[in-house]
Coordinates of N, CA and C in Angstrom, one line a residue:
X143 N 0.6 13.6 -6.1 CA -0.7 12.7 -5.7 C -1.6 14.3 -5.3
X144 N -2.7 13.5 -5.4 CA -3.7 14.5 -5.1 C -4.6 14.5 -3.3
X145 N -4.5 15.3 -2.7 CA -5.1 15.3 -1.2 C -6.8 14.8 -1.8
X146 N -7.4 14.6 -0.5 CA -8.6 14.3 -0.2 C -9.3 15.6 -0.1
X147 N -8.6 16.4 0.5 CA -9.5 17.7 0.7 C -10.0 17.6 2.4
X148 N -9.3 16.8 3.2 CA -9.8 16.7 4.2 C -9.9 18.2 5.3
X149 N -8.8 18.8 4.9 CA -8.4 20.1 5.6 C -8.6 21.4 4.6
X150 N -9.6 21.5 3.6 CA -9.7 22.3 2.7 C -9.8 21.5 1.4
X151 N -10.1 22.6 0.2 CA -10.3 21.9 -1.1 C -9.0 21.0 -1.4
X152 N -9.5 20.1 -2.4 CA -8.7 19.1 -2.8 C -7.2 19.6 -3.7
X153 N -6.4 19.3 -3.6 CA -5.2 19.9 -4.3 C -3.8 18.8 -4.2
X154 N -3.5 19.4 -5.5 CA -2.1 18.8 -6.1 C -1.0 18.6 -4.9
X155 N -0.2 17.6 -4.4 CA 1.3 17.3 -3.2 C 2.0 17.1 -4.4
X156 N 2.9 17.7 -4.2 CA 4.4 17.7 -5.2 C 5.4 16.5 -4.1
X157 N 5.9 15.5 -4.5 CA 6.4 14.4 -4.0 C 7.4 13.8 -4.8
X158 N 8.8 14.2 -4.2 CA 10.2 14.2 -4.8 C 10.5 12.8 -4.7
X159 N 11.6 12.3 -5.4 CA 11.8 11.1 -5.3 C 12.8 11.0 -3.9
X160 N 13.1 11.9 -3.2 CA 13.8 11.7 -1.8 C 12.6 11.6 -1.1
X161 N 11.4 11.8 -1.0 CA 10.0 11.6 -0.1 C 9.7 10.1 -0.2
X162 N 10.0 9.5 -2.0 CA 9.9 8.0 -2.1 C 10.5 7.1 -1.0
X163 N 11.9 7.6 -1.0 CA 12.7 6.8 -0.7 C 12.5 6.9 0.9
X164 N 12.1 8.1 1.5 CA 12.1 8.0 3.1 C 10.8 7.5 3.2
X165 N 10.0 7.5 2.8 CA 8.4 7.2 2.8 C 9.0 5.7 3.0
X166 N 9.5 4.6 1.9 CA 9.9 3.2 2.0 C 10.7 2.9 3.2
X167 N 11.7 3.5 3.5 CA 12.8 3.5 4.6 C 12.0 3.5 5.9
X168 N 11.4 4.6 6.4 CA 11.1 4.9 7.2 C 9.6 4.0 7.5
X169 N 8.9 4.4 6.4 CA 7.6 3.4 6.6 C 7.3 2.2 6.5
X170 N 7.7 2.0 5.2 CA 7.7 -0.1 4.9 C 8.3 -0.5 5.6
X171 N 9.9 -0.2 5.7 CA 10.7 -1.0 6.4 C 11.1 -1.0 7.7
X172 N 11.1 0.6 8.2 CA 11.1 0.9 9.8 C 10.0 0.7 10.5
X173 N 8.9 1.3 10.0 CA 7.7 1.3 11.1 C 6.8 0.0 11.0
X174 N 6.5 0.0 9.4 CA 5.7 -2.0 9.2 C 6.7 -2.8 9.4
X175 N 8.1 -3.0 9.4 CA 8.6 -4.1 9.4 C 8.7 -4.9 8.2
X176 N 8.4 -4.5 6.9 CA 8.2 -5.4 6.1 C 9.5 -6.0 5.4
X177 N 9.3 -7.2 5.1 CA 10.4 -7.8 4.6 C 10.4 -8.5 3.2
X178 N 11.2 -9.8 2.7 CA 11.0 -10.2 1.5 C 10.3 -11.3 2.1
X179 N 10.0 -11.9 3.2 CA 9.1 -13.1 3.4 C 7.6 -12.6 3.6
X180 N 7.0 -11.3 3.2 CA 6.1 -11.1 3.6 C 5.2 -11.0 2.4
X181 N 3.4 -11.1 2.3 CA 2.7 -11.0 1.7 C 1.9 -9.9 2.2
X182 N 1.7 -8.9 1.2 CA 0.9 -7.7 1.4 C -0.7 -7.7 1.1
X183 N -1.8 -7.6 1.6 CA -2.5 -7.2 1.2 C -3.0 -6.1 1.8
X184 N -3.7 -4.7 0.6 CA -3.9 -3.4 0.8 C -4.9 -3.0 -0.1
X185 N -6.4 -3.0 0.3 CA -7.2 -3.2 -0.8 C -7.7 -1.6 -1.4
X186 N -7.0 -0.5 -0.5 CA -7.1 0.7 -1.5 C -6.8 1.0 -2.8
X187 N -7.1 1.5 -3.7 CA -7.1 1.6 -5.1 C -5.6 2.3 -5.3
X188 N -5.0 1.9 -6.0 CA -3.5 2.5 -6.4 C -3.2 3.8 -6.5
X189 N -4.1 4.3 -7.1 CA -4.2 6.0 -7.0 C -4.7 6.8 -6.0
X190 N -4.3 6.2 -4.6 CA -4.5 6.8 -3.4 C -3.0 6.5 -2.7
X191 N -3.0 7.4 -2.1 CA -1.5 7.2 -1.5 C -1.2 6.0 -0.6
X192 N -2.2 5.8 0.3 CA -2.0 4.3 0.5 C -2.1 3.3 0.0
X193 N -3.0 3.1 -1.2 CA -2.8 1.8 -2.3 C -1.6 1.9 -2.8
X194 N -0.8 3.2 -3.1 CA 0.3 3.2 -3.9 C 1.5 2.6 -3.1
X195 N 1.4 3.0 -1.6 CA 2.4 3.1 -0.7 C 2.3 1.2 -0.6
X196 N 1.4 0.9 -0.3 CA 1.2 -0.6 0.1 C 0.7 -1.6 -0.7
X197 N 0.8 -1.3 -1.9 CA 0.8 -2.3 -2.9 C 2.1 -2.2 -4.2
X198 N 2.8 -0.8 -4.2 CA 3.5 -0.7 -5.0 C 5.1 -0.2 -4.0
X199 N 5.0 0.8 -3.7 CA 6.2 1.2 -2.8 C 6.9 0.6 -2.0
X200 N 6.3 -0.3 -0.8 CA 6.8 -0.8 0.2 C 7.2 -2.4 0.0
X201 N 6.1 -2.8 -1.1 CA 6.5 -4.2 -0.8 C 7.8 -4.4 -2.2
X202 N 7.7 -3.4 -3.3 CA 8.8 -3.1 -4.0 C 10.2 -3.1 -3.4
X203 N 10.2 -2.0 -2.6 CA 11.7 -1.8 -1.6 C 12.2 -2.9 -1.0
X204 N 11.2 -3.5 -0.4 CA 11.4 -4.7 0.9 C 11.8 -6.1 -0.1
X205 N 10.9 -6.0 -1.7 CA 11.2 -7.4 -2.2 C 10.1 -8.4 -1.9
X206 N 9.0 -7.7 -1.4 CA 8.1 -8.7 -0.9 C 6.8 -8.6 -1.8
X207 N 5.9 -9.7 -1.3 CA 4.7 -10.1 -2.4 C 3.7 -9.0 -2.1
X208 N 2.8 -9.0 -2.7 CA 1.8 -7.9 -2.7 C 0.4 -8.8 -3.4
X209 N -0.7 -8.6 -3.2 CA -1.8 -8.9 -3.6 C -2.5 -7.8 -4.3
X210 N -2.7 -8.0 -5.7 CA -3.5 -7.0 -6.6 C -5.0 -7.8 -7.2
X211 N -5.5 -6.9 -7.8 CA -6.5 -7.2 -8.8 C -7.1 -6.8 -9.1
X212 N -7.3 -6.9 -10.9 CA -7.6 -6.1 -11.6 C -9.5 -5.9 -11.6
X213 N -10.1 -6.6 -11.1 CA -11.5 -6.5 -11.0 C -12.0 -5.2 -9.6
X214 N -12.9 -4.9 -9.7 CA -13.3 -4.2 -8.3 C -12.9 -4.9 -7.1
X215 N -12.6 -4.2 -6.0 CA -12.5 -4.7 -5.0 C -13.5 -4.3 -4.2
X216 N -13.9 -5.8 -3.2 CA -15.1 -5.8 -2.5 C -14.8 -6.6 -1.3
X217 N -15.5 -6.0 0.0 CA -15.1 -7.0 1.1 C -14.4 -8.6 0.6
X218 N -15.7 -9.3 -0.2 CA -15.6 -10.5 -0.7 C -14.5 -10.9 -1.2
X219 N -14.0 -10.2 -2.0 CA -12.5 -10.2 -3.0 C -11.6 -10.4 -1.8
X220 N -11.4 -9.7 -1.0 CA -10.5 -9.3 0.2 C -10.2 -10.3 1.0
X221 N -12.1 -11.0 1.4 CA -11.5 -12.3 2.2 C -11.0 -13.6 1.6
X222 N -11.7 -13.4 0.1 CA -11.1 -14.6 -0.9 C -9.4 -14.4 -0.9
X223 N -9.2 -13.5 -1.3 CA -8.1 -13.3 -1.7 C -6.8 -14.0 -0.2
X224 N -7.4 -13.4 0.9 CA -6.8 -13.4 2.5 C -6.6 -15.2 2.3
X225 N -8.1 -15.9 2.2 CA -7.9 -17.3 2.5 C -6.9 -17.8 1.9
X226 N -6.9 -17.5 0.6 CA -6.2 -18.0 -0.7 C -4.7 -18.0 -0.5
X227 N -4.3 -16.7 -0.4 CA -2.7 -16.8 -0.3 C -2.1 -16.5 1.5
X228 N -3.1 -16.2 2.7 CA -2.5 -16.0 4.1 C -1.4 -14.8 3.9
X229 N -1.9 -13.6 3.6 CA -0.8 -12.5 3.8 C -0.3 -12.3 5.1
X230 N 0.6 -11.7 5.2 CA 1.2 -11.6 6.5 C 0.9 -10.3 7.1
X231 N 0.8 -9.6 6.3 CA 0.3 -7.9 6.9 C -1.0 -7.5 5.6
X232 N -1.7 -6.5 6.7 CA -2.9 -6.1 5.9 C -3.0 -4.7 6.4
X233 N -2.9 -3.9 5.4 CA -2.8 -2.2 5.4 C -4.3 -1.7 4.9
X234 N -5.1 -1.0 5.2 CA -6.0 -0.3 5.1 C -5.9 1.1 5.5
X235 N -6.7 1.9 5.0 CA -7.1 3.7 5.3 C -7.8 3.3 6.3
X236 N -7.3 4.2 7.6 CA -8.4 4.2 8.8 C -9.0 5.4 8.7
X237 N -10.2 5.0 9.6 CA -11.3 5.6 9.7 C -11.0 6.9 10.4

């Protein structure tokens, strides 16, 4: 994945299979408590670390459902999905 450059120039950051395993175990399962009964909404795009973890890695590991959309994400689309599917977990990038 590529960093945003918040501490300097943007750069590629290597993630091994081991990193993915521990991110899902310690982040998705342990810290966030995601389980098979959850439905996750995570608006950031999948090419960002938060979107990739929240929409792919964490729900896949926990066998949870995730809300995705091929259309561009907007506050209205997020709200409409929220009302239609009542997610149990909402994930977004902190400011």
